Amino acid sequence: MLAIARQRMLGQSFKKILPAVSVLRSYSSAAKQITVREALNSALDEEMSADPKVFLMGEEVGEYQGAYKITKGLLEKYGPERVLDTPITEAGFTGIGVGAAYYGLKPVVEFMTFNFSMQAIDHIINSAAKSNYMSAGQISVPIVFRGPNGAAAGVGAQHSQCYAAWYASCPGLKVLSPYNSEDARGLLKAAIRDPDPVVFLENELLYGESFPVSDEVLDSSFCLPIGKAKIEREGKDVTITAFSKMVGYALKVSEMLERDGIYAEVINLRSIRPLDRSTINTSVRKTNRLITVEEGFPQHGVGAEICASVVEESFSYLDAPVERIAGADVPMPYAANLERMAVPQVEDIVRAAKRACYRSVPLAATA
Amino acid sequence: MCLQLTYVVKSGLVGFPLHQLNTKILPTLSATIPTPFPLVFSAPIVSFLSFIFSSPLSLPSSPPIFSPFPSSLPIRKKMATAFSPSKFAAQPFPLNTTSQNNPLTIPTIASPFLGSTRKLIRLCSSSNLNLRRRSGTVVAVSDVVKENKSKSTPNLLITKEEGLELYEDMVLGRAFEDMCAQMYYRGKMFGFVHLYNGQEAVSTGFIKLLKQQDSVVSTYRDHVHALSKGVSARAVMSELFGKTTGCCRGQGGSMHMFSREHNVLGGFAFIGEGIPVATGAAFTSKYKREVLKELDCDHVTLAFFGDGTCNNGQFFECLNMAALWKLPIVFVVENNLWAIGMSHLRATSDPQIYKKGPAFGMPGVHVDGMDVLKVREVAKEAIGRARRGEGPTLVECETYRFRGHSLADPDELRDPAEKAHYAARDPITALKKYLIENNLTSEADLKAIDKKIDEVVEEAVEFADESPVPPRSQLLENVFADPKGFGIGPDGRYRCEDPKFTEGTAQV
């Protein structure tokens, strides 16, 4: 109990510190480039050194330096008691992590991909997400589940599913999905400091991409708020919401549309649960058109929720039906050309934007 | 009914890192020696653990030595096969009762298996020289063995045809996997590719004993299992290239090889995922026989999986149910000691996987997985057990993968000395040596087979190269078995040809 109260106080004090920090460091960025991998690694490193209760658990996080090298160097720095290589027992070690979190530690559980979290989903939902509610606030679970999510390249049906919609439908969980290095650092730090279970959905293909970051981002107390989306690019004609890799696509699309005179506003959701409905609705009220982009399956997806939210709150502002771009409604095929067809491409989003802006009539699908 | 002369071809654990093994294994070994066999070796075990075993296929000439007293016992111990019978009282193993009186007699069994019993005995005696270096845990000696020892000419384990068949299958597996690596680095293959180099003895040793209707369930390291079961090299190669002529039309990929015709039930990416599926296939076989009254249905299922999987809950759940319901399944553990970069010894509290079988009421056998003949002998017995309806068996094959976990794995954590040690025990060269030394075949024949396989593999690559990629319409096919539900619209045309196809698939 005292631990929980202490955690809440700490959380609040962080929030008080952050605005002060950002005021002090308000000079413009020196535009250092770091990859998402480095961002995540540095975030984990800093959080582990700041709080001895934080520990890592997962397959190959230690001696192998991380299946995708995210946890590189952490075993040497913090030792095997804090960086635990587990056997291949997702259900078991997730349960162990949740139990450790019940008693006040702060585990960061890595799934080699979120597909493997299905073996552990009972613990994520039933043991972690619902505990605070079932115990009437007595037991909070300050755990982070992280790992790559969504499609990679040519890895087949069982390695390519996107779990954003599944986890985001569960009350009690916070679901975050970063895009660039700044998101990765800020959101992971916020997730580790957060007293609730957080599902942190990274993307394998983004690990190697570099993004410019300001010095503020590199500061060890940098944190991004959970539940706030970011407007990556302002526009006035159509709103495009996306998360994770699709933000990159949306930004490319907005550049292409600009040549045709359509100014798209790109929203990087960052937080799937809680969804930043106010930012989305404010944007839709400004532009009057909405396209939601995601990589996962279309039915009951993130786009469906955003569409419903906008229809509920800003219906009279809509000038065109909401367009949902999602992955194909099939398990991910292996063949390279089929895989390309099963995932949204930049051209699909451009076409949807033009349809929403009534600049083109629906064309027959070209083979 | 049950085979009495059971054996443990105990080849000991890997000689790496041994200092850990000694302290870990020692207490457990002696603790699990079943009581009918008072032949508990403490001293020999220490020494056996410190030996690295020699070439597995050499035939010995020394007579066996049997002594029930450890003090006078040399390391060279008669190896009898014991499916840890004392572990489970429920299964009446006559060996329990007889051995207490006189461990030397093996009751004769009126079972068709007796034929191969001789071979097993011979295996024990023949491999005695090798087993000298790795004495076993459970020992039961038989008079029959002693009698057979008096014969001067050792009877061979395989005929020439069988030998050539085994050789060809292993060479096909090796050549195919090497070609996969080449093609991957040329960009023709993509995603995750897990190669089976070094483990061919397990696949060949087991799968070549199956009938067409028997099923095989595997993990992501499944190319060679599919090839051994009979899927053509062209089909597998096309699948890896993602072409529509592949065994799964390019939709599955490296990790998801399925074949209804050859009863290859996959190909699963998650470890442990295939084991319940295999158990279900075995359940079907039993159901067909008992409920549907297809009395000649004796299909056996083999489940292949690795050492890392043996820590997973699904494995234990299935061991329990398979033994409980006496399902015709053989659980084959391909213990290659590494799960990506995680050593088996670091991940497992008790690294001897075969001991987990008796805990659930089934025999647990450990066999040297680099020796195809030994694997084949164990497989015959285990598959025979399953076919007769006696229930499941857990077989731990100690083997090694020569390459990394996948083609994306830098493979930095494995000790080069360990790799060299196992490379020296390459199953293909060992079988070659055996065949030539026993005059079963000539060098020229084997070279002809090598050449033939090279041609097969190259032709497979050409076929795959020339095959077309899947058409766009294939994207939506096969989601459901009932095509009208999905891929084909009410007008009989593919939905993806509908003009609204790209609209976020909302119409699909």
GROMACS .gro file of N, CA and C in nm, chain B residues 331-414:
model
  252
  698PHE      N    1   0.709  -3.868  -2.908
  698PHE     CA    2   0.759  -3.732  -2.890
  698PHE      C    3   0.909  -3.736  -2.912
  699VAL      N    4   0.955  -3.675  -3.018
  699VAL     CA    5   1.097  -3.679  -3.050
  699VAL      C    6   1.159  -3.545  -3.018
  700VAL      N    7   1.248  -3.545  -2.919
  700VAL     CA    8   1.315  -3.421  -2.882
  700VAL      C    9   1.445  -3.413  -2.958
  701GLU      N   10   1.461  -3.312  -3.041
  701GLU     CA   11   1.588  -3.291  -3.109
  701GLU      C   12   1.669  -3.197  -3.021
  702ASN      N   13   1.739  -3.256  -2.929
  702ASN     CA   14   1.813  -3.174  -2.833
  702ASN      C   15   1.945  -3.132  -2.896
  703ASN      N   16   1.945  -3.014  -2.956
  703ASN     CA   17   2.070  -2.965  -3.012
  703ASN      C   18   2.138  -2.866  -2.920
  704LEU      N   19   2.097  -2.867  -2.794
  704LEU     CA   20   2.163  -2.797  -2.685
  704LEU      C   21   2.152  -2.646  -2.689
  705TRP      N   22   2.094  -2.590  -2.793
  705TRP     CA   23   2.089  -2.444  -2.801
  705TRP      C   24   1.952  -2.402  -2.852
  706ALA      N   25   1.898  -2.300  -2.784
  706ALA     CA   26   1.774  -2.238  -2.832
  706ALA      C   27   1.811  -2.096  -2.869
  707ILE      N   28   1.831  -2.074  -2.995
  707ILE     CA   29   1.896  -1.952  -3.047
  707ILE      C   30   2.028  -1.935  -2.973
  708GLY      N   31   2.032  -1.848  -2.874
  708GLY     CA   32   2.159  -1.829  -2.806
  708GLY      C   33   2.155  -1.877  -2.662
  709MET      N   34   2.048  -1.944  -2.628
  709MET     CA   35   2.031  -1.986  -2.490
  709MET      C   36   2.071  -2.132  -2.479
  710SER      N   37   2.175  -2.155  -2.401
  710SER     CA   38   2.218  -2.293  -2.385
  710SER      C   39   2.115  -2.371  -2.305
  711HIS      N   40   2.096  -2.495  -2.343
  711HIS     CA   41   1.998  -2.580  -2.275
  711HIS      C   42   2.029  -2.590  -2.127
  712LEU      N   43   2.156  -2.589  -2.095
  712LEU     CA   44   2.194  -2.605  -1.955
  712LEU      C   45   2.160  -2.482  -1.874
  713ARG      N   46   2.157  -2.366  -1.939
  713ARG     CA   47   2.123  -2.243  -1.867
  713ARG      C   48   1.974  -2.228  -1.849
  714ALA      N   49   1.899  -2.301  -1.929
  714ALA     CA   50   1.754  -2.276  -1.930
  714ALA      C   51   1.675  -2.382  -1.856
  715THR      N   52   1.741  -2.493  -1.824
  715THR     CA   53   1.663  -2.607  -1.776
  715THR      C   54   1.714  -2.651  -1.641
  716SER      N   55   1.622  -2.676  -1.550
  716SER     CA   56   1.665  -2.719  -1.418
  716SER      C   57   1.725  -2.858  -1.422
  717ASP      N   58   1.660  -2.949  -1.494
  717ASP     CA   59   1.718  -3.083  -1.509
  717ASP      C   60   1.736  -3.107  -1.658
  718PRO      N   61   1.859  -3.097  -1.706
  718PRO     CA   62   1.877  -3.100  -1.852
  718PRO      C   63   1.848  -3.233  -1.919
  719GLN      N   64   1.829  -3.339  -1.840
  719GLN     CA   65   1.807  -3.469  -1.904
  719GLN      C   66   1.659  -3.482  -1.937
  720ILE      N   67   1.630  -3.456  -2.060
  720ILE     CA   68   1.490  -3.445  -2.099
  720ILE      C   69   1.420  -3.580  -2.096
  721TYR      N   70   1.494  -3.686  -2.126
  721TYR     CA   71   1.427  -3.815  -2.134
  721TYR      C   72   1.367  -3.856  -2.001
  722LYS      N   73   1.417  -3.799  -1.893
  722LYS     CA   74   1.362  -3.834  -1.762
  722LYS      C   75   1.223  -3.778  -1.740
  723LYS      N   76   1.185  -3.684  -1.823
  723LYS     CA   77   1.052  -3.627  -1.804
  723LYS      C   78   0.943  -3.721  -1.853
  724GLY      N   79   0.980  -3.819  -1.933
  724GLY     CA   80   0.882  -3.917  -1.979
  724GLY      C   81   0.828  -4.001  -1.865
  725PRO      N   82   0.914  -4.069  -1.792
  725PRO     CA   83   0.863  -4.153  -1.683
  725PRO      C   84   0.782  -4.077  -1.581
  726ALA      N   85   0.811  -3.949  -1.565
  726ALA     CA   86   0.732  -3.873  -1.468
  726ALA      C   87   0.585  -3.872  -1.508
  727PHE      N   88   0.559  -3.890  -1.636
  727PHE     CA   89   0.421  -3.889  -1.683
  727PHE      C   90   0.371  -4.029  -1.718
  728GLY      N   91   0.454  -4.127  -1.695
  728GLY     CA   92   0.405  -4.262  -1.721
  728GLY      C   93   0.436  -4.314  -1.857
  729MET      N   94   0.539  -4.263  -1.921
  729MET     CA   95   0.577  -4.321  -2.049
  729MET      C   96   0.729  -4.342  -2.049
  730PRO      N   97   0.776  -4.431  -2.132
  730PRO     CA   98   0.921  -4.453  -2.133
  730PRO      C   99   0.994  -4.331  -2.187
  731GLY      N  100   1.108  -4.305  -2.126
  731GLY     CA  101   1.191  -4.196  -2.175
  731GLY      C  102   1.323  -4.253  -2.220
  732VAL      N  103   1.361  -4.225  -2.342
  732VAL     CA  104   1.482  -4.287  -2.398
  732VAL      C  105   1.574  -4.177  -2.446
  733HIS      N  106   1.701  -4.198  -2.423
  733HIS     CA  107   1.800  -4.103  -2.472
  733HIS      C  108   1.883  -4.174  -2.578
  734VAL      N  109   1.905  -4.112  -2.688
  734VAL     CA  110   1.980  -4.177  -2.795
  734VAL      C  111   2.073  -4.075  -2.859
  735ASP      N  112   2.180  -4.127  -2.914
  735ASP     CA  113   2.277  -4.042  -2.980
  735ASP      C  114   2.221  -4.002  -3.116
  736GLY      N  115   2.181  -3.878  -3.126
  736GLY     CA  116   2.114  -3.834  -3.248
  736GLY      C  117   2.205  -3.808  -3.365
  737MET      N  118   2.334  -3.828  -3.349
  737MET     CA  119   2.424  -3.810  -3.464
  737MET      C  120   2.447  -3.944  -3.534
  738ASP      N  121   2.383  -4.048  -3.487
  738ASP     CA  122   2.405  -4.181  -3.541
  738ASP      C  123   2.272  -4.232  -3.593
  739VAL      N  124   2.259  -4.237  -3.722
  739VAL     CA  125   2.128  -4.268  -3.777
  739VAL      C  126   2.084  -4.410  -3.746
  740LEU      N  127   2.180  -4.499  -3.732
  740LEU     CA  128   2.140  -4.638  -3.706
  740LEU      C  129   2.085  -4.654  -3.565
  741LYS      N  130   2.147  -4.587  -3.473
  741LYS     CA  131   2.095  -4.594  -3.336
  741LYS      C  132   1.957  -4.531  -3.329
  742VAL      N  133   1.945  -4.418  -3.394
  742VAL     CA  134   1.815  -4.351  -3.392
  742VAL      C  135   1.710  -4.443  -3.453
  743ARG      N  136   1.748  -4.509  -3.559
  743ARG     CA  137   1.654  -4.596  -3.628
  743ARG      C  138   1.611  -4.711  -3.538
  744GLU      N  139   1.703  -4.765  -3.463
  744GLU     CA  140   1.666  -4.875  -3.374
  744GLU      C  141   1.569  -4.828  -3.267
  745VAL      N  142   1.601  -4.716  -3.207
  745VAL     CA  143   1.511  -4.664  -3.105
  745VAL      C  144   1.376  -4.631  -3.167
  746ALA      N  145   1.382  -4.576  -3.287
  746ALA     CA  146   1.258  -4.536  -3.353
  746ALA      C  147   1.171  -4.658  -3.381
  747LYS      N  148   1.235  -4.765  -3.425
  747LYS     CA  149   1.157  -4.885  -3.454
  747LYS      C  150   1.080  -4.929  -3.330
  748GLU      N  151   1.149  -4.928  -3.222
  748GLU     CA  152   1.083  -4.972  -3.100
  748GLU      C  153   0.971  -4.877  -3.058
  749ALA      N  154   1.002  -4.747  -3.063
  749ALA     CA  155   0.901  -4.651  -3.018
  749ALA      C  156   0.780  -4.651  -3.110
  750ILE      N  157   0.806  -4.655  -3.240
  750ILE     CA  158   0.695  -4.654  -3.334
  750ILE      C  159   0.618  -4.785  -3.322
  751GLY      N  160   0.692  -4.893  -3.300
  751GLY     CA  161   0.624  -5.021  -3.281
  751GLY      C  162   0.533  -5.020  -3.160
  752ARG      N  163   0.582  -4.964  -3.054
  752ARG     CA  164   0.500  -4.949  -2.934
  752ARG      C  165   0.372  -4.874  -2.965
  753ALA      N  166   0.388  -4.764  -3.033
  753ALA     CA  167   0.271  -4.681  -3.063
  753ALA      C  168   0.175  -4.758  -3.153
  754ARG      N  169   0.229  -4.827  -3.251
  754ARG     CA  170   0.140  -4.899  -3.342
  754ARG      C  171   0.065  -5.009  -3.272
  755ARG      N  172   0.127  -5.070  -3.175
  755ARG     CA  173   0.058  -5.179  -3.106
  755ARG      C  174  -0.041  -5.125  -3.004
  756GLY      N  175  -0.044  -4.998  -2.986
  756GLY     CA  176  -0.140  -4.942  -2.892
  756GLY      C  177  -0.088  -4.937  -2.749
  757GLU      N  178   0.042  -4.943  -2.734
  757GLU     CA  179   0.094  -4.941  -2.597
  757GLU      C  180   0.119  -4.801  -2.544
  758GLY      N  181   0.099  -4.701  -2.630
  758GLY     CA  182   0.108  -4.568  -2.575
  758GLY      C  183   0.229  -4.490  -2.626
  759PRO      N  184   0.247  -4.372  -2.571
  759PRO     CA  185   0.350  -4.281  -2.622
  759PRO      C  186   0.488  -4.315  -2.569
  760THR      N  187   0.586  -4.256  -2.634
  760THR     CA  188   0.725  -4.267  -2.591
  760THR      C  189   0.790  -4.131  -2.607
  761LEU      N  190   0.880  -4.099  -2.516
  761LEU     CA  191   0.957  -3.976  -2.529
  761LEU      C  192   1.099  -4.016  -2.565
  762VAL      N  193   1.143  -3.970  -2.680
  762VAL     CA  194   1.279  -4.004  -2.724
  762VAL      C  195   1.359  -3.875  -2.731
  763GLU      N  196   1.467  -3.871  -2.657
  763GLU     CA  197   1.554  -3.754  -2.663
  763GLU      C  198   1.672  -3.788  -2.751
  764CYS      N  199   1.685  -3.718  -2.863
  764CYS     CA  200   1.796  -3.741  -2.954
  764CYS      C  201   1.897  -3.630  -2.931
  765GLU      N  202   2.013  -3.669  -2.888
  765GLU     CA  203   2.114  -3.565  -2.866
  765GLU      C  204   2.181  -3.538  -3.000
  766THR      N  205   2.162  -3.420  -3.050
  766THR     CA  206   2.211  -3.390  -3.184
  766THR      C  207   2.268  -3.248  -3.183
  767TYR      N  208   2.296  -3.195  -3.297
  767TYR     CA  209   2.361  -3.064  -3.303
  767TYR      C  210   2.331  -2.999  -3.436
  768ARG      N  211   2.312  -2.870  -3.436
  768ARG     CA  212   2.294  -2.802  -3.564
  768ARG      C  213   2.424  -2.733  -3.601
  769PHE      N  214   2.469  -2.760  -3.721
  769PHE     CA  215   2.599  -2.708  -3.761
  769PHE      C  216   2.594  -2.559  -3.790
  770ARG      N  217   2.478  -2.512  -3.832
  770ARG     CA  218   2.467  -2.370  -3.861
  770ARG      C  219   2.400  -2.300  -3.743
  771GLY      N  220   2.381  -2.171  -3.759
  771GLY     CA  221   2.314  -2.097  -3.653
  771GLY      C  222   2.166  -2.131  -3.646
  772HIS      N  223   2.100  -2.070  -3.554
  772HIS     CA  224   1.957  -2.095  -3.536
  772HIS      C  225   1.881  -2.067  -3.664
  773SER      N  226   1.910  -1.956  -3.725
  773SER     CA  227   1.850  -1.926  -3.854
  773SER      C  228   1.957  -1.858  -3.937
  774LEU      N  229   1.926  -1.822  -4.059
  774LEU     CA  230   2.030  -1.759  -4.141
  774LEU      C  231   2.056  -1.616  -4.097
  775ALA      N  232   1.975  -1.565  -4.006
  775ALA     CA  233   2.000  -1.431  -3.956
  775ALA      C  234   2.075  -1.434  -3.824
  776ASP      N  235   2.110  -1.551  -3.776
  776ASP     CA  236   2.173  -1.564  -3.645
  776ASP      C  237   2.324  -1.560  -3.662
  777PRO      N  238   2.392  -1.466  -3.596
  777PRO     CA  239   2.537  -1.462  -3.611
  777PRO      C  240   2.609  -1.578  -3.543
  778ASP      N  241   2.541  -1.650  -3.456
  778ASP     CA  242   2.598  -1.772  -3.398
  778ASP      C  243   2.730  -1.745  -3.329
  779GLU      N  244   2.729  -1.644  -3.241
  779GLU     CA  245   2.855  -1.609  -3.175
  779GLU      C  246   2.874  -1.677  -3.041
  780LEU      N  247   2.766  -1.729  -2.987
  780LEU     CA  248   2.778  -1.775  -2.849
  780LEU      C  249   2.824  -1.919  -2.837
  781ARG      N  250   2.824  -1.994  -2.947
  781ARG     CA  251   2.861  -2.133  -2.932
  781ARG      C  252   3.012  -2.148  -2.945
   0.00000   0.00000   0.00000
